[in-house]
XYZ file of C-alpha atoms in Angstrom:
385
model
C 0.103 -0.231 -0.259
C 2.964 2.062 1.221
C 4.694 1.377 -2.859
C 1.119 1.892 -4.359
C 0.791 5.621 -2.725
C 4.142 6.615 -3.589
C 4.152 6.136 -6.781
C 0.690 7.905 -6.998
C 2.250 10.458 -5.482
C 5.187 10.253 -8.440
C 2.448 9.572 -11.258
C 0.779 13.425 -9.968
C 3.399 15.198 -9.877
C 5.889 15.427 -7.507
C 5.639 18.933 -5.557
C 8.653 17.857 -3.271
C 10.447 19.869 -5.936
C 8.833 22.480 -6.399
C 9.922 26.341 -4.954
C 8.127 27.694 -2.266
C 6.945 30.220 -3.963
C 5.642 27.949 -6.610
C 2.075 27.013 -7.110
C 0.636 24.068 -5.394
C -1.639 21.778 -6.150
C -2.987 20.798 -3.588
C -3.539 24.638 -2.589
C -6.056 25.854 -5.369
C -8.340 28.198 -4.478
C -11.027 25.589 -6.260
C -13.149 25.430 -8.726
C -16.174 27.951 -9.119
C -18.965 24.743 -9.048
C -16.896 22.581 -6.263
C -16.041 19.350 -7.892
C -14.490 15.956 -6.551
C -10.792 16.023 -7.615
C -8.973 12.756 -9.874
C -7.350 10.117 -8.072
C -4.606 10.148 -10.865
C -4.558 13.353 -12.161
C -4.034 17.104 -10.018
C -6.368 19.629 -10.716
C -3.921 21.923 -13.051
C -3.238 18.567 -15.202
C -7.361 17.873 -15.180
C -7.862 21.608 -16.506
C -5.039 20.987 -19.488
C -6.745 17.981 -20.344
C -10.344 19.534 -20.867
C -8.768 22.222 -22.484
C -7.440 20.013 -25.334
C -10.500 18.192 -25.711
C -12.257 21.684 -26.290
C -13.775 22.778 -29.289
C -12.632 26.321 -28.814
C -8.838 24.865 -28.897
C -9.620 22.463 -31.531
C -10.486 26.018 -33.776
C -6.523 26.815 -33.131
C -5.787 24.578 -36.199
C -7.712 27.009 -38.920
C -7.141 30.218 -37.094
C -4.798 32.841 -38.350
C -1.306 33.819 -36.874
C 0.145 36.276 -39.592
C -1.466 33.941 -42.505
C -4.393 32.452 -43.827
C -4.872 29.244 -43.406
C -4.814 28.619 -48.095
C -2.090 30.683 -48.132
C 0.287 27.703 -46.778
C 0.079 24.082 -45.238
C 4.012 24.988 -43.382
C 2.896 28.748 -41.822
C 2.171 28.574 -37.943
C -1.816 29.098 -37.069
C -3.403 29.700 -33.468
C -2.380 25.457 -32.472
C 0.766 25.197 -33.307
C 1.231 28.462 -31.269
C -0.111 27.646 -28.286
C 1.509 24.520 -29.024
C 5.077 26.054 -28.882
C 4.169 28.597 -25.565
C 2.967 25.157 -23.792
C 6.631 23.653 -24.622
C 8.846 26.602 -23.692
C 6.684 27.586 -20.958
C 6.997 23.922 -19.870
C 10.547 24.216 -19.688
C 11.462 27.885 -18.475
C 8.896 25.892 -15.687
C 10.750 23.289 -15.069
C 14.198 24.981 -14.277
C 13.209 27.033 -12.166
C 11.120 24.690 -10.523
C 7.964 25.788 -10.445
C 4.598 24.585 -11.817
C 4.267 23.125 -15.350
C 1.450 21.371 -15.287
C -0.118 25.258 -14.432
C 2.155 26.710 -16.865
C 1.000 24.686 -19.858
C -2.959 24.538 -19.022
C -2.307 28.848 -19.205
C -0.347 28.400 -21.747
C -2.597 25.969 -23.519
C -5.888 28.361 -23.002
C -4.645 31.810 -23.971
C -5.565 32.633 -27.306
C -8.792 30.559 -27.431
C -10.708 33.657 -27.459
C -8.902 34.995 -30.640
C -11.222 35.343 -33.687
C -11.012 34.554 -36.857
C -7.939 37.012 -38.681
C -5.886 36.933 -35.781
C -5.494 40.999 -34.496
C -7.476 42.144 -37.303
C -10.330 39.751 -36.475
C -9.678 41.495 -32.370
C -10.171 45.144 -33.940
C -12.355 44.971 -36.077
C -15.328 43.251 -33.268
C -13.684 45.773 -31.146
C -15.053 48.519 -33.627
C -18.332 46.221 -33.753
C -18.956 45.760 -30.025
C -18.160 49.594 -29.136
C -21.375 50.340 -26.724
C -21.619 47.375 -26.131
C -18.637 46.092 -23.971
C -16.287 45.537 -26.732
C -14.439 42.811 -27.686
C -10.887 41.282 -26.193
C -9.637 38.526 -26.822
C -8.034 37.553 -23.344
C -11.424 38.505 -21.561
C -13.500 36.112 -24.676
C -10.892 32.622 -23.380
C -12.025 33.432 -20.118
C -15.778 33.704 -20.961
C -15.814 30.427 -23.019
C -14.156 28.476 -20.287
C -16.380 29.935 -17.436
C -19.676 30.074 -19.494
C -19.597 28.672 -23.693
C -17.399 25.583 -23.556
C -20.926 23.284 -23.520
C -19.548 19.331 -22.495
C -20.592 19.101 -19.165
C -24.299 18.223 -17.280
C -23.673 20.031 -14.027
C -21.643 23.663 -15.076
C -21.535 25.875 -18.530
C -17.866 25.845 -19.685
C -14.845 23.812 -18.337
C -14.950 24.822 -14.451
C -11.348 25.324 -14.531
C -9.221 25.935 -11.794
C -8.882 29.921 -10.178
C -5.198 29.968 -10.985
C -5.424 29.236 -14.626
C -8.048 31.619 -14.734
C -6.147 33.764 -13.176
C -3.758 33.078 -15.714
C -5.768 33.940 -18.755
C -7.285 36.610 -17.296
C -3.742 38.523 -17.395
C -4.666 40.978 -14.592
C -6.939 42.910 -16.263
C -9.099 45.135 -14.855
C -12.578 43.887 -15.508
C -15.200 41.953 -13.083
C -14.485 38.787 -15.009
C -10.670 38.593 -13.928
C -11.039 36.215 -11.251
C -7.764 38.814 -8.877
C -9.246 41.585 -9.136
C -11.265 41.763 -6.039
C -8.073 42.337 -3.527
C -6.269 45.154 -4.531
C -3.190 44.126 -2.910
C -3.406 41.582 -5.667
C -0.933 43.324 -8.540
C 0.555 40.910 -10.748
C -1.029 36.682 -10.949
C 1.133 33.828 -10.936
C 4.646 33.540 -11.647
C 4.330 30.257 -13.540
C 0.942 32.447 -15.178
C 3.959 35.008 -16.107
C 6.277 32.478 -17.498
C 3.543 31.369 -19.857
C 2.814 35.236 -20.954
C 6.674 35.737 -21.780
C 6.694 32.037 -23.420
C 3.666 33.594 -25.705
C 6.145 36.221 -26.781
C 9.056 34.471 -27.484
C 7.295 32.077 -29.767
C 5.389 34.992 -31.247
C 8.860 36.794 -32.211
C 10.233 33.534 -33.447
C 7.959 31.251 -34.876
C 7.005 35.134 -37.179
C 10.863 35.382 -37.998
C 10.734 31.817 -39.436
C 7.562 32.081 -41.328
C 8.754 35.549 -42.794
C 11.802 34.177 -43.771
C 10.279 31.617 -45.562
C 7.556 33.468 -46.916
C 9.782 36.051 -48.367
C 8.291 39.303 -46.415
C 11.167 39.681 -44.324
C 14.363 41.260 -46.224
C 17.734 39.648 -44.590
C 19.804 42.901 -45.779
C 17.645 44.372 -43.644
C 17.290 41.988 -41.176
C 21.244 41.720 -41.094
C 20.704 44.789 -38.850
C 18.610 43.073 -35.766
C 21.127 42.875 -32.769
C 19.161 39.317 -32.161
C 19.650 37.472 -35.780
C 22.856 39.630 -36.849
C 24.588 38.095 -33.721
C 23.456 34.527 -33.531
C 23.768 34.069 -37.172
C 27.279 35.182 -37.053
C 27.769 32.317 -34.674
C 27.017 30.152 -36.888
C 29.059 31.643 -39.634
C 31.822 31.593 -37.833
C 31.439 28.198 -36.947
C 30.061 26.122 -40.260
C 31.343 27.502 -44.189
C 28.535 26.834 -47.160
C 25.939 26.249 -44.557
C 22.394 25.706 -46.544
C 20.340 28.807 -45.318
C 17.305 27.138 -44.602
C 19.249 24.914 -42.127
C 20.492 27.985 -40.593
C 17.284 29.556 -40.334
C 16.427 27.374 -38.203
C 19.646 27.044 -36.386
C 19.307 30.706 -35.702
C 15.679 30.889 -34.658
C 17.035 28.076 -32.268
C 19.650 30.141 -30.805
C 17.770 33.178 -30.864
C 15.258 31.402 -28.332
C 18.183 30.139 -25.952
C 19.478 33.723 -25.567
C 16.502 35.055 -24.511
C 14.658 32.045 -22.489
C 18.471 31.999 -20.752
C 18.741 35.737 -20.128
C 14.797 35.465 -19.348
C 15.560 33.166 -16.298
C 19.021 35.070 -15.357
C 17.009 38.274 -14.797
C 13.452 36.137 -12.827
C 15.678 35.045 -10.921
C 17.487 38.057 -9.771
C 14.047 39.483 -9.037
C 13.628 36.638 -6.283
C 17.009 36.929 -4.207
C 16.379 41.001 -4.763
C 12.729 41.204 -3.782
C 12.844 37.651 -1.223
C 10.255 36.238 -2.877
C 9.135 32.893 -0.390
C 5.204 32.450 -1.223
C 3.099 32.513 -3.939
C 1.161 36.298 -2.134
C 4.819 37.532 -2.112
C 4.762 37.124 -6.289
C 1.415 38.256 -6.273
C 2.301 41.643 -4.213
C 5.438 42.503 -5.789
C 6.471 45.804 -6.579
C 7.319 44.644 -9.592
C 6.725 41.983 -12.055
C 9.076 39.412 -11.067
C 8.812 37.914 -14.188
C 11.463 40.036 -17.022
C 14.521 40.299 -19.324
C 17.837 41.923 -18.204
C 18.039 45.358 -19.861
C 19.885 44.522 -23.076
C 18.244 41.591 -23.679
C 14.514 43.743 -23.103
C 16.095 46.307 -25.819
C 16.824 44.332 -28.587
C 14.019 41.698 -27.989
C 12.299 45.102 -28.564
C 14.019 45.937 -31.951
C 13.324 42.727 -32.885
C 9.222 43.079 -32.602
C 9.981 47.039 -34.012
C 11.232 44.999 -37.330
C 8.539 42.854 -37.600
C 5.512 44.990 -36.968
C 6.903 47.871 -39.777
C 8.312 44.609 -42.187
C 6.070 42.159 -41.906
C 2.935 42.920 -40.151
C 2.641 45.734 -42.089
C 3.523 44.630 -45.015
C 1.145 45.197 -47.990
C 0.441 41.709 -48.828
C -0.140 41.141 -45.385
C -2.501 44.111 -45.156
C -4.044 43.089 -48.265
C -5.233 40.045 -46.234
C -6.299 42.384 -43.401
C -8.392 44.357 -45.125
C -10.306 41.794 -46.837
C -10.934 40.066 -43.321
C -12.571 43.329 -42.197
C -14.396 43.611 -44.604
C -16.131 40.059 -44.486
C -16.487 40.192 -40.581
C -18.120 43.677 -40.859
C -20.554 41.607 -43.382
C -20.693 39.216 -41.862
C -21.316 40.460 -38.272
C -24.284 43.585 -40.293
C -25.776 40.193 -41.769
C -26.867 38.702 -38.722
C -28.167 41.914 -36.498
C -30.132 42.810 -39.168
C -31.646 39.289 -39.594
C -30.739 37.152 -36.005
C -32.780 34.889 -37.980
C -29.848 34.044 -39.927
C -27.931 32.859 -36.925
C -27.977 29.130 -35.348
C -31.252 28.965 -33.197
C -28.871 28.320 -30.246
C -27.582 31.450 -30.592
C -30.579 33.053 -31.610
C -32.889 32.420 -28.238
C -30.226 31.178 -25.865
C -30.538 35.202 -23.676
C -28.419 33.710 -20.455
C -25.309 34.084 -22.877
C -26.076 38.273 -22.758
C -27.772 40.661 -24.985
C -27.902 39.392 -28.893
C -24.791 41.666 -29.662
C -22.869 39.901 -27.332
C -24.401 36.347 -28.431
C -23.767 37.273 -32.174
C -19.720 38.895 -30.861
C -19.556 34.954 -29.613
C -20.417 33.035 -32.728
C -17.970 35.315 -34.963
C -15.389 35.254 -32.706
C -15.704 30.897 -32.203
C -15.807 30.840 -36.612
C -12.691 29.465 -38.492
C -10.960 31.857 -40.789
C -11.942 29.095 -43.218
C -15.553 29.734 -42.288
C -15.520 33.015 -42.183
C -14.829 33.299 -45.124
C -16.969 30.589 -46.734
C -19.966 31.938 -44.709
C -18.903 35.495 -45.816
C -19.855 33.467 -49.372
C -22.634 32.148 -48.303
C -24.467 35.357 -47.166
C -23.221 37.708 -50.077
C -22.800 36.301 -53.073
C -25.381 35.341 -55.428
C -23.481 31.465 -56.249
C -23.495 31.000 -52.417
C -24.211 28.069 -50.269
C -27.600 27.628 -49.379
């Protein structure tokens, strides 16, 4: 019996390996609706599994990062991005002895509320919902996991733990944020902060990769950006005549390693400087504990600005954004003018909010492909029935 208990503890995650300021599953603040916990998984592992099996998570496969789904099978989607974020977050948490399961659950759920067509979709829906609460993807992610997913007879949503919802909310100041009730709390858990930084690290790295592959980025200009220039130089000195496609992978990989290494060191420094000993110390710290060092923060900022100027503002990307805006506006206006076009459940289930919010929920849940087809069905003479 003793051996069985020991094996079960190891299977559910060795909490003894965690630092005191990590989030321990047995100390979770619980769920909105009380449940009996699993005997084989801790609460954060269970949350991760619920997220992976959700409808919103599956839809991420056909939601845009930068490129719309039909532009190429190679390019990242919200799904592949979420998996990369989870991998980076777990890696960092393991090295810092934080709770990998919690960080992974936050990372996998952080983009559930993103609408079709990336940031363009968010901007369009926010404008269309002006006067009706607006639209913001972190708030929508919370709305999905608290209300919109329908998979359990006992409750709406996924009934995730307080700590995972805290990570999803990113401490936004609104009534749906689980942590703003305590005015002394300034930041979420360190695991949530790690997941947030992992998002930024993955975003920059894979947009570099996709931007080069798509020929949107000029290599001459890119080689003036410090992070790329310094890391490419390492491989030029080590190898002669290295195939550029192979070198690209290695340079991107090297950039990820550099920023993660710096992030770990800077975060350790803050932990010591501010004498962090508990999770509450993290939440009430005078600064955000998770951080880059000053030099790498500047390099990372330079890379972000370069990508914004040369990739996100590229005419090919802007052209697709223009078409996306027209499609989403057209769909939203059609549903507003004639609500009978909506699925019956969306029309009638008033507990999900007023009609405009239900329309917004429905449109934001669409994949790129579905939105394109729906616009064609609504406005083309040869559209579907």
